[in-house]
PDB file of C-alpha atoms in Angstrom:
ATOM      1  CA  MET A   1      -3.475   8.447 -24.866  1.00 40.00           C
ATOM      2  CA  GLY A   2      -3.492   5.022 -25.516  1.00 54.00           C
ATOM      3  CA  ASN A   3      -5.324   2.377 -27.896  1.00 65.00           C
ATOM      4  CA  LYS A   4      -8.031   0.437 -26.386  1.00 70.00           C
ATOM      5  CA  LYS A   5      -8.686  -0.942 -29.811  1.00 66.00           C
ATOM      6  CA  MET A   6      -7.123  -4.146 -31.253  1.00 65.00           C
ATOM      7  CA  ASN A   7      -3.560  -3.207 -32.944  1.00 65.00           C
ATOM      8  CA  ILE A   8      -3.395  -4.090 -36.397  1.00 72.00           C
ATOM      9  CA  SER A   9      -0.154  -6.745 -35.630  1.00 86.00           C
ATOM     10  CA  THR A  10       0.008  -8.450 -32.296  1.00 94.00           C
ATOM     11  CA  PHE A  11       2.226 -10.596 -29.980  1.00 97.00           C
ATOM     12  CA  ILE A  12       1.448 -13.861 -30.301  1.00 97.00           C
ATOM     13  CA  GLY A  13      -1.266 -15.288 -28.365  1.00 96.00           C
ATOM     14  CA  CYS A  14      -2.077 -11.843 -27.505  1.00 96.00           C
ATOM     15  CA  ASP A  15      -5.432 -11.194 -29.662  1.00 93.00           C
ATOM     16  CA  LYS A  16      -8.265 -10.672 -26.659  1.00 95.00           C
ATOM     17  CA  SER A  17     -10.039  -7.509 -26.730  1.00 94.00           C
ATOM     18  CA  TYR A  18      -9.049  -4.485 -24.016  1.00 95.00           C
ATOM     19  CA  GLU A  19     -12.620  -5.499 -22.426  1.00 95.00           C
ATOM     20  CA  GLU A  20     -12.243  -9.402 -21.401  1.00 95.00           C
ATOM     21  CA  ALA A  21      -8.264  -8.920 -20.986  1.00 97.00           C
ATOM     22  CA  SER A  22      -6.424  -9.289 -17.498  1.00 97.00           C
ATOM     23  CA  LEU A  23      -3.483  -8.436 -18.697  1.00 98.00           C
ATOM     24  CA  VAL A  24      -2.366  -5.618 -21.310  1.00 98.00           C
ATOM     25  CA  LEU A  25       0.683  -5.448 -23.315  1.00 97.00           C
ATOM     26  CA  PHE A  26       2.375  -2.083 -24.702  1.00 97.00           C
ATOM     27  CA  GLY A  27       4.847  -0.581 -26.466  1.00 96.00           C
ATOM     28  CA  VAL A  28       6.541   2.726 -25.760  1.00 96.00           C
ATOM     29  CA  PRO A  29       9.276   3.258 -28.255  1.00 94.00           C
ATOM     30  CA  PHE A  30      11.180   5.898 -26.678  1.00 89.00           C
ATOM     31  CA  ASP A  31      15.215   6.085 -26.390  1.00 83.00           C
ATOM     32  CA  GLY A  32      15.119  10.106 -26.236  1.00 66.00           C
ATOM     33  CA  THR A  33      17.571   9.850 -23.397  1.00 67.00           C
ATOM     34  CA  THR A  34      20.141   7.088 -25.111  1.00 70.00           C
ATOM     35  CA  SER A  35      23.624   8.515 -23.643  1.00 62.00           C
ATOM     36  CA  PHE A  36      25.815   5.801 -26.206  1.00 65.00           C
ATOM     37  CA  ARG A  37      23.333   3.421 -28.680  1.00 77.00           C
ATOM     38  CA  PRO A  38      19.887   4.840 -29.548  1.00 80.00           C
ATOM     39  CA  GLY A  39      17.787   2.298 -31.522  1.00 85.00           C
ATOM     40  CA  THR A  40      15.804   0.983 -28.421  1.00 91.00           C
ATOM     41  CA  ARG A  41      12.361   2.782 -29.943  1.00 92.00           C
ATOM     42  CA  PHE A  42      12.147   0.165 -32.612  1.00 92.00           C
ATOM     43  CA  ALA A  43      12.218  -3.126 -30.055  1.00 95.00           C
ATOM     44  CA  MET A  44       8.581  -3.695 -29.901  1.00 96.00           C
ATOM     45  CA  GLN A  45       8.214  -3.354 -33.607  1.00 94.00           C
ATOM     46  CA  ALA A  46      10.854  -6.476 -33.885  1.00 96.00           C
ATOM     47  CA  ILE A  47       9.184  -8.400 -31.197  1.00 97.00           C
ATOM     48  CA  ARG A  48       6.118  -8.999 -32.170  1.00 97.00           C
ATOM     49  CA  THR A  49       7.202  -9.548 -35.914  1.00 95.00           C
ATOM     50  CA  ASP A  50       9.736 -12.122 -33.848  1.00 96.00           C
ATOM     51  CA  SER A  51       7.009 -13.508 -31.722  1.00 97.00           C
ATOM     52  CA  TYR A  52       5.523 -15.715 -34.345  1.00 95.00           C
ATOM     53  CA  GLY A  53       8.773 -17.849 -34.397  1.00 95.00           C
ATOM     54  CA  LEU A  54       7.506 -18.635 -30.484  1.00 96.00           C
ATOM     55  CA  GLU A  55       5.145 -21.260 -29.487  1.00 97.00           C
ATOM     56  CA  THR A  56       2.482 -19.863 -27.340  1.00 98.00           C
ATOM     57  CA  TYR A  57       3.693 -22.589 -25.191  1.00 98.00           C
ATOM     58  CA  SER A  58       6.532 -22.135 -22.113  1.00 98.00           C
ATOM     59  CA  PRO A  59       8.203 -25.691 -21.294  1.00 98.00           C
ATOM     60  CA  TYR A  60       9.596 -23.352 -18.804  1.00 97.00           C
ATOM     61  CA  LEU A  61       6.507 -22.971 -16.677  1.00 98.00           C
ATOM     62  CA  ASP A  62       4.205 -25.357 -18.650  1.00 98.00           C
ATOM     63  CA  ARG A  63       1.562 -22.183 -19.399  1.00 98.00           C
ATOM     64  CA  ASP A  64      -0.199 -21.184 -22.581  1.00 98.00           C
ATOM     65  CA  LEU A  65      -0.923 -18.043 -23.458  1.00 98.00           C
ATOM     66  CA  GLU A  66      -3.589 -19.159 -25.119  1.00 96.00           C
ATOM     67  CA  ASN A  67      -5.008 -19.530 -21.474  1.00 97.00           C
ATOM     68  CA  ILE A  68      -4.806 -16.354 -20.392  1.00 97.00           C
ATOM     69  CA  ALA A  69      -6.651 -13.093 -21.809  1.00 97.00           C
ATOM     70  CA  VAL A  70      -4.007 -10.990 -23.312  1.00 97.00           C
ATOM     71  CA  PHE A  71      -5.029  -7.444 -25.260  1.00 97.00           C
ATOM     72  CA  ASP A  72      -1.974  -6.027 -27.210  1.00 96.00           C
ATOM     73  CA  GLY A  73      -2.606  -2.196 -26.991  1.00 94.00           C
ATOM     74  CA  GLY A  74       0.026  -1.235 -29.408  1.00 94.00           C
ATOM     75  CA  ASP A  75       2.678   1.014 -28.893  1.00 95.00           C
ATOM     76  CA  LEU A  76       2.077   4.262 -27.522  1.00 95.00           C
ATOM     77  CA  ASP A  77       1.882   7.313 -29.789  1.00 92.00           C
ATOM     78  CA  LEU A  78       4.776   9.789 -28.284  1.00 92.00           C
ATOM     79  CA  PRO A  79       6.105  12.996 -29.307  1.00 90.00           C
ATOM     80  CA  PHE A  80       9.969  13.970 -29.662  1.00 83.00           C
ATOM     81  CA  GLY A  81      12.234  16.381 -27.797  1.00 82.00           C
ATOM     82  CA  ASN A  82       9.731  16.517 -25.235  1.00 90.00           C
ATOM     83  CA  THR A  83      10.672  14.163 -22.369  1.00 89.00           C
ATOM     84  CA  GLU A  84       8.174  15.275 -19.427  1.00 92.00           C
ATOM     85  CA  LYS A  85       5.218  14.790 -22.179  1.00 94.00           C
ATOM     86  CA  VAL A  86       6.368  11.449 -23.314  1.00 93.00           C
ATOM     87  CA  MET A  87       6.302  10.386 -19.515  1.00 94.00           C
ATOM     88  CA  ASN A  88       2.922  11.897 -18.671  1.00 96.00           C
ATOM     89  CA  ILE A  89       1.370   9.708 -21.412  1.00 96.00           C
ATOM     90  CA  ILE A  90       3.399   6.582 -20.190  1.00 96.00           C
ATOM     91  CA  PHE A  91       1.989   7.449 -16.681  1.00 97.00           C
ATOM     92  CA  GLU A  92      -1.751   8.306 -17.760  1.00 97.00           C
ATOM     93  CA  TYR A  93      -2.177   5.079 -20.232  1.00 97.00           C
ATOM     94  CA  SER A  94      -0.661   2.962 -17.040  1.00 98.00           C
ATOM     95  CA  ARG A  95      -2.840   4.117 -14.384  1.00 98.00           C
ATOM     96  CA  GLY A  96      -5.753   3.746 -16.712  1.00 97.00           C
ATOM     97  CA  VAL A  97      -5.054  -0.086 -17.477  1.00 98.00           C
ATOM     98  CA  LEU A  98      -4.376  -0.573 -13.245  1.00 98.00           C
ATOM     99  CA  THR A  99      -7.355   1.524 -12.603  1.00 97.00           C
ATOM    100  CA  ASP A 100      -9.589  -1.113 -14.777  1.00 97.00           C
ATOM    101  CA  GLY A 101      -8.327  -3.556 -12.745  1.00 97.00           C
ATOM    102  CA  LYS A 102      -5.941  -4.555 -15.197  1.00 98.00           C
ATOM    103  CA  LYS A 103      -1.886  -5.856 -14.910  1.00 98.00           C
ATOM    104  CA  PHE A 104       0.421  -4.837 -17.575  1.00 98.00           C
ATOM    105  CA  LEU A 105       3.696  -5.519 -19.122  1.00 98.00           C
ATOM    106  CA  MET A 106       5.177  -2.789 -20.711  1.00 98.00           C
ATOM    107  CA  VAL A 107       7.874  -3.419 -23.115  1.00 98.00           C
ATOM    108  CA  GLY A 108      10.509  -0.284 -23.867  1.00 91.00           C
ATOM    109  CA  GLY A 109      12.389   1.587 -25.098  1.00 89.00           C
ATOM    110  CA  GLU A 110      14.859   2.693 -23.056  1.00 90.00           C
ATOM    111  CA  HIS A 111      14.545   2.178 -19.177  1.00 90.00           C
ATOM    112  CA  LEU A 112      13.209   5.817 -18.412  1.00 93.00           C
ATOM    113  CA  VAL A 113      10.280   4.685 -19.752  1.00 95.00           C
ATOM    114  CA  SER A 114       9.704   2.453 -16.232  1.00 96.00           C
ATOM    115  CA  LEU A 115       9.710   5.514 -13.879  1.00 97.00           C
ATOM    116  CA  SER A 116       6.358   6.572 -15.311  1.00 97.00           C
ATOM    117  CA  SER A 117       4.444   2.716 -15.013  1.00 98.00           C
ATOM    118  CA  ILE A 118       6.589   2.312 -11.667  1.00 98.00           C
ATOM    119  CA  LYS A 119       4.659   5.622 -10.611  1.00 98.00           C
ATOM    120  CA  ALA A 120       1.621   4.821 -11.733  1.00 98.00           C
ATOM    121  CA  ALA A 121       1.626   1.234  -9.808  1.00 98.00           C
ATOM    122  CA  TYR A 122       2.869   3.194  -6.488  1.00 98.00           C
ATOM    123  CA  GLU A 123      -0.030   5.761  -6.888  1.00 98.00           C
ATOM    124  CA  LYS A 124      -2.255   2.269  -6.242  1.00 97.00           C
ATOM    125  CA  TYR A 125      -0.064   0.085  -4.059  1.00 98.00           C
ATOM    126  CA  SER A 126       1.310   2.643  -1.719  1.00 97.00           C
ATOM    127  CA  ASP A 127       3.834  -0.301  -0.061  1.00 97.00           C
ATOM    128  CA  LEU A 128       4.595  -1.055  -3.506  1.00 98.00           C
ATOM    129  CA  HIS A 129       8.337  -2.561  -3.703  1.00 98.00           C
ATOM    130  CA  LEU A 130      10.412  -3.153  -6.841  1.00 98.00           C
ATOM    131  CA  ILE A 131      13.087  -5.488  -8.234  1.00 98.00           C
ATOM    132  CA  HIS A 132      15.389  -4.214 -10.585  1.00 98.00           C
ATOM    133  CA  ILE A 133      17.620  -6.503 -13.032  1.00 98.00           C
ATOM    134  CA  ASP A 134      20.162  -4.742 -14.973  1.00 98.00           C
ATOM    135  CA  ALA A 135      23.516  -4.345 -15.605  1.00 97.00           C
ATOM    136  CA  HIS A 136      23.799  -0.801 -14.600  1.00 96.00           C
ATOM    137  CA  THR A 137      23.045   0.996 -11.123  1.00 96.00           C
ATOM    138  CA  ASP A 138      20.564   4.115 -12.654  1.00 94.00           C
ATOM    139  CA  LEU A 139      21.008   5.776  -9.456  1.00 95.00           C
ATOM    140  CA  ARG A 140      22.661   8.759 -10.690  1.00 92.00           C
ATOM    141  CA  GLU A 141      20.821  11.658  -9.410  1.00 83.00           C
ATOM    142  CA  HIS A 142      21.440  13.629 -13.036  1.00 72.00           C
ATOM    143  CA  TYR A 143      23.041  12.823 -16.414  1.00 63.00           C
ATOM    144  CA  LEU A 144      25.083  15.512 -17.509  1.00 64.00           C
ATOM    145  CA  GLY A 145      22.583  18.010 -15.385  1.00 64.00           C
ATOM    146  CA  GLU A 146      18.968  15.782 -16.705  1.00 73.00           C
ATOM    147  CA  LYS A 147      17.401  13.908 -14.025  1.00 74.00           C
ATOM    148  CA  LEU A 148      14.752  12.359 -16.385  1.00 69.00           C
ATOM    149  CA  SER A 149      17.309   9.946 -17.579  1.00 77.00           C
ATOM    150  CA  HIS A 150      17.905   6.299 -18.414  1.00 71.00           C
ATOM    151  CA  ALA A 151      21.045   6.648 -15.655  1.00 77.00           C
ATOM    152  CA  SER A 152      18.877   8.260 -13.210  1.00 91.00           C
ATOM    153  CA  VAL A 153      15.486   6.008 -13.309  1.00 95.00           C
ATOM    154  CA  ILE A 154      15.692   3.866 -10.387  1.00 96.00           C
ATOM    155  CA  ARG A 155      16.910   6.830  -8.236  1.00 96.00           C
ATOM    156  CA  ASN A 156      13.643   8.851  -9.203  1.00 96.00           C
ATOM    157  CA  CYS A 157      12.022   5.793  -8.267  1.00 97.00           C
ATOM    158  CA  HIS A 158      13.446   6.058  -4.686  1.00 98.00           C
ATOM    159  CA  GLY A 159      11.962   9.602  -4.346  1.00 97.00           C
ATOM    160  CA  PHE A 160       8.721   8.326  -3.503  1.00 98.00           C
ATOM    161  CA  LEU A 161       9.483   4.246  -2.727  1.00 98.00           C
ATOM    162  CA  GLY A 162      12.072   5.278  -0.179  1.00 98.00           C
ATOM    163  CA  ASP A 163      14.864   2.992   1.521  1.00 98.00           C
ATOM    164  CA  GLY A 164      13.917  -0.727   1.939  1.00 96.00           C
ATOM    165  CA  ARG A 165      11.731  -0.915  -1.193  1.00 98.00           C
ATOM    166  CA  ILE A 166      14.409  -1.752  -4.040  1.00 98.00           C
ATOM    167  CA  PHE A 167      16.161  -4.458  -4.767  1.00 98.00           C
ATOM    168  CA  GLN A 168      18.824  -4.639  -7.595  1.00 98.00           C
ATOM    169  CA  PHE A 169      20.088  -7.986  -8.992  1.00 98.00           C
ATOM    170  CA  GLY A 170      22.831  -8.429 -11.790  1.00 98.00           C
ATOM    171  CA  ILE A 171      24.685  -4.979 -10.985  1.00 98.00           C
ATOM    172  CA  ARG A 172      28.228  -4.362 -12.730  1.00 98.00           C
ATOM    173  CA  SER A 173      28.193  -1.369 -13.868  1.00 96.00           C
ATOM    174  CA  GLY A 174      28.012   2.970 -12.064  1.00 96.00           C
ATOM    175  CA  LEU A 175      30.045   5.245 -10.151  1.00 95.00           C
ATOM    176  CA  LYS A 176      31.400   4.396  -6.962  1.00 97.00           C
ATOM    177  CA  GLU A 177      29.026   6.834  -5.579  1.00 97.00           C
ATOM    178  CA  GLU A 178      26.158   4.922  -6.430  1.00 97.00           C
ATOM    179  CA  PHE A 179      27.262   1.611  -5.075  1.00 98.00           C
ATOM    180  CA  GLU A 180      27.982   3.391  -1.597  1.00 98.00           C
ATOM    181  CA  TRP A 181      24.787   5.495  -1.736  1.00 97.00           C
ATOM    182  CA  ALA A 182      22.916   1.977  -2.372  1.00 97.00           C
ATOM    183  CA  LYS A 183      24.400   0.402   0.769  1.00 97.00           C
ATOM    184  CA  GLU A 184      22.296   2.604   2.575  1.00 97.00           C
ATOM    185  CA  HIS A 185      19.201   2.875   0.272  1.00 98.00           C
ATOM    186  CA  THR A 186      18.807  -0.303  -1.791  1.00 98.00           C
ATOM    187  CA  TYR A 187      19.582  -3.917  -1.426  1.00 98.00           C
ATOM    188  CA  LEU A 188      21.963  -4.410  -4.235  1.00 98.00           C
ATOM    189  CA  GLU A 189      23.625  -7.564  -5.552  1.00 98.00           C
ATOM    190  CA  LYS A 190      26.555  -6.960  -7.864  1.00 98.00           C
ATOM    191  CA  PHE A 191      27.513  -9.675 -10.654  1.00 97.00           C
ATOM    192  CA  SER A 192      24.873 -11.787 -10.188  1.00 97.00           C
ATOM    193  CA  LEU A 193      21.356 -13.390  -9.196  1.00 98.00           C
ATOM    194  CA  GLU A 194      22.493 -15.695  -6.576  1.00 98.00           C
ATOM    195  CA  THR A 195      20.306 -14.180  -3.964  1.00 98.00           C
ATOM    196  CA  PHE A 196      17.379 -13.906  -5.923  1.00 98.00           C
ATOM    197  CA  ALA A 197      14.811 -16.847  -5.020  1.00 98.00           C
ATOM    198  CA  GLU A 198      15.605 -15.886  -1.232  1.00 98.00           C
ATOM    199  CA  LYS A 199      14.485 -12.585  -1.891  1.00 98.00           C
ATOM    200  CA  MET A 200      11.089 -13.868  -3.512  1.00 98.00           C
ATOM    201  CA  ASP A 201      10.584 -15.535  -0.456  1.00 98.00           C
ATOM    202  CA  GLU A 202      10.431 -12.411   1.715  1.00 97.00           C
ATOM    203  CA  LEU A 203       8.628 -10.616  -0.636  1.00 98.00           C
ATOM    204  CA  ALA A 204       5.824 -13.140  -1.467  1.00 98.00           C
ATOM    205  CA  ASN A 205       3.268 -11.085  -0.435  1.00 98.00           C
ATOM    206  CA  VAL A 206       3.921  -7.647  -0.668  1.00 98.00           C
ATOM    207  CA  PRO A 207       2.599  -5.456  -4.067  1.00 98.00           C
ATOM    208  CA  VAL A 208       5.782  -6.259  -6.298  1.00 98.00           C
ATOM    209  CA  TYR A 209       6.649  -4.057  -9.707  1.00 98.00           C
ATOM    210  CA  ILE A 210       9.093  -5.947 -11.851  1.00 98.00           C
ATOM    211  CA  THR A 211      11.875  -4.372 -14.366  1.00 98.00           C
ATOM    212  CA  ILE A 212      13.769  -6.300 -16.099  1.00 98.00           C
ATOM    213  CA  ASP A 213      17.123  -4.174 -18.487  1.00 97.00           C
ATOM    214  CA  LEU A 214      18.051  -6.632 -20.561  1.00 98.00           C
ATOM    215  CA  ASP A 215      21.683  -5.911 -20.471  1.00 97.00           C
ATOM    216  CA  VAL A 216      21.958  -7.628 -17.705  1.00 98.00           C
ATOM    217  CA  LEU A 217      22.807 -10.211 -20.208  1.00 98.00           C
ATOM    218  CA  ASP A 218      26.198 -11.220 -21.520  1.00 98.00           C
ATOM    219  CA  PRO A 219      26.498  -9.318 -24.660  1.00 97.00           C
ATOM    220  CA  GLY A 220      27.982 -12.269 -26.322  1.00 96.00           C
ATOM    221  CA  ILE A 221      24.193 -13.400 -25.786  1.00 96.00           C
ATOM    222  CA  PHE A 222      22.512 -10.113 -25.667  1.00 98.00           C
ATOM    223  CA  PRO A 223      24.983  -7.613 -28.261  1.00 97.00           C
ATOM    224  CA  GLY A 224      21.664  -6.243 -29.470  1.00 97.00           C
ATOM    225  CA  THR A 225      21.307  -3.192 -26.984  1.00 96.00           C
ATOM    226  CA  GLY A 226      22.554   0.505 -26.409  1.00 90.00           C
ATOM    227  CA  THR A 227      24.527   0.374 -23.747  1.00 90.00           C
ATOM    228  CA  PRO A 228      26.819  -3.736 -23.541  1.00 94.00           C
ATOM    229  CA  GLU A 229      28.785  -4.396 -20.700  1.00 95.00           C
ATOM    230  CA  PRO A 230      30.752  -7.768 -20.400  1.00 97.00           C
ATOM    231  CA  GLY A 231      30.418 -10.189 -17.839  1.00 97.00           C
ATOM    232  CA  GLY A 232      26.975 -10.840 -17.936  1.00 98.00           C
ATOM    233  CA  ILE A 233      24.455 -13.319 -16.424  1.00 98.00           C
ATOM    234  CA  SER A 234      23.255 -16.152 -18.784  1.00 98.00           C
ATOM    235  CA  TYR A 235      20.180 -16.794 -20.304  1.00 98.00           C
ATOM    236  CA  ARG A 236      19.200 -19.390 -17.979  1.00 98.00           C
ATOM    237  CA  ASP A 237      20.073 -17.385 -14.821  1.00 98.00           C
ATOM    238  CA  LEU A 238      17.392 -15.235 -16.674  1.00 98.00           C
ATOM    239  CA  LEU A 239      14.964 -17.943 -17.068  1.00 98.00           C
ATOM    240  CA  ASP A 240      15.844 -19.072 -13.356  1.00 98.00           C
ATOM    241  CA  ALA A 241      15.056 -15.959 -11.872  1.00 98.00           C
ATOM    242  CA  ILE A 242      11.521 -15.764 -14.053  1.00 98.00           C
ATOM    243  CA  GLY A 243      10.652 -18.788 -12.283  1.00 98.00           C
ATOM    244  CA  HIS A 244      11.317 -18.052  -8.650  1.00 98.00           C
ATOM    245  CA  MET A 245       9.258 -14.707  -9.700  1.00 98.00           C
ATOM    246  CA  GLN A 246       6.602 -17.861  -9.661  1.00 98.00           C
ATOM    247  CA  LYS A 247       6.502 -17.326  -5.591  1.00 97.00           C
ATOM    248  CA  LEU A 248       5.316 -13.978  -5.800  1.00 98.00           C
ATOM    249  CA  ASN A 249       1.764 -13.293  -4.878  1.00 98.00           C
ATOM    250  CA  GLN A 250       0.793  -9.916  -5.997  1.00 98.00           C
ATOM    251  CA  ILE A 251       2.703  -9.005  -9.189  1.00 98.00           C
ATOM    252  CA  VAL A 252       0.801  -6.036 -10.213  1.00 98.00           C
ATOM    253  CA  ALA A 253       2.970  -4.760 -13.515  1.00 98.00           C
ATOM    254  CA  ALA A 254       6.384  -5.847 -15.146  1.00 98.00           C
ATOM    255  CA  ASP A 255       8.633  -4.090 -17.625  1.00 98.00           C
ATOM    256  CA  VAL A 256      10.941  -5.289 -20.249  1.00 98.00           C
ATOM    257  CA  VAL A 257      13.489  -2.442 -21.511  1.00 97.00           C
ATOM    258  CA  GLU A 258      16.726  -2.128 -23.557  1.00 94.00           C
ATOM    259  CA  LEU A 259      16.530  -3.800 -26.633  1.00 97.00           C
ATOM    260  CA  SER A 260      17.945  -2.259 -29.981  1.00 96.00           C
ATOM    261  CA  PRO A 261      17.553  -4.210 -32.823  1.00 96.00           C
ATOM    262  CA  PRO A 262      19.366  -2.225 -35.342  1.00 95.00           C
ATOM    263  CA  TYR A 263      22.935  -3.400 -33.044  1.00 95.00           C
ATOM    264  CA  ASP A 264      21.853  -7.578 -33.520  1.00 97.00           C
ATOM    265  CA  PRO A 265      21.422  -7.778 -37.371  1.00 94.00           C
ATOM    266  CA  SER A 266      21.365 -11.726 -36.454  1.00 96.00           C
ATOM    267  CA  GLY A 267      17.973 -11.061 -34.800  1.00 96.00           C
ATOM    268  CA  ALA A 268      19.321 -13.475 -31.738  1.00 97.00           C
ATOM    269  CA  SER A 269      18.723 -10.668 -29.394  1.00 98.00           C
ATOM    270  CA  THR A 270      15.697 -10.249 -30.319  1.00 98.00           C
ATOM    271  CA  ALA A 271      14.449 -13.659 -29.938  1.00 98.00           C
ATOM    272  CA  VAL A 272      15.901 -13.400 -26.327  1.00 98.00           C
ATOM    273  CA  ALA A 273      13.797 -10.503 -25.785  1.00 98.00           C
ATOM    274  CA  CYS A 274      10.972 -11.983 -27.404  1.00 98.00           C
ATOM    275  CA  LYS A 275      10.954 -15.163 -25.476  1.00 98.00           C
ATOM    276  CA  THR A 276      11.547 -13.080 -21.898  1.00 98.00           C
ATOM    277  CA  VAL A 277       8.231 -11.107 -23.347  1.00 98.00           C
ATOM    278  CA  ARG A 278       6.120 -14.257 -23.519  1.00 98.00           C
ATOM    279  CA  GLU A 279       7.415 -15.960 -20.161  1.00 98.00           C
ATOM    280  CA  MET A 280       7.048 -12.196 -18.292  1.00 98.00           C
ATOM    281  CA  LEU A 281       3.567 -12.006 -19.626  1.00 98.00           C
ATOM    282  CA  LEU A 282       2.661 -16.033 -18.494  1.00 98.00           C
ATOM    283  CA  THR A 283       4.379 -14.912 -15.026  1.00 98.00           C
ATOM    284  CA  LEU A 284       1.708 -12.009 -14.704  1.00 98.00           C
ATOM    285  CA  GLY A 285      -0.775 -14.459 -15.928  1.00 97.00           C
ATOM    286  CA  LYS A 286      -0.699 -17.135 -13.553  1.00 91.00           C
TER     287      LYS A 286
END
């Protein structure tokens, strides 16, 4: 189901064995429900290659990947045309990592893949809270009749997390009905992350899962994504948010999704995703 042997190609600094690692990095090359521009299945391959243009040290967090034990398990082997089976494979691998007493950072892939890893974290931590950074609400009950969709991933998470557990930031796109529904069921900050630091203080001592959809960034910074949405945050804003995450004492897992390398041949979007992965690995490994 998932690799516990060293991947041939690894993200820089993530070269420990599974047994000695406290943190597992893995990729999920799936974009089977993408409704506009596919290509996120190629994200992790591009990120691994690009990581060697980075240093292992982050001056933002003053931490170094060389000082934490990270295992890069490669990409999950996923079948084409069977979304439910894909979701089960992600769930089983995520659950296995958590059962082994480790944390994980999953890299997508489209945003639907987060559903299974969040569900696995909830199975272990029944009081799990979800931090969702994104341009889109992702609160539809279904998209064109399909409940398993990138457009409904957070609504599906609410099905087991319930009210008061989901915190959404940077949201600037969705159906009117989604925004209205959120008023009753989630904390949703439109357009920005101005209240992010305040909410991190509130969530400091509860189990937290963090999902970052990179299309929260303005497409002028991050054009390489499936559903670009003008009016987004700056990369400095995202780095500041990651800085505020350091207040959290129980981050159990996280993911970074929605890089689609083919839509930015300059490579700038991949560089942005790559640095974000480094910062999130260091955040999980603190």
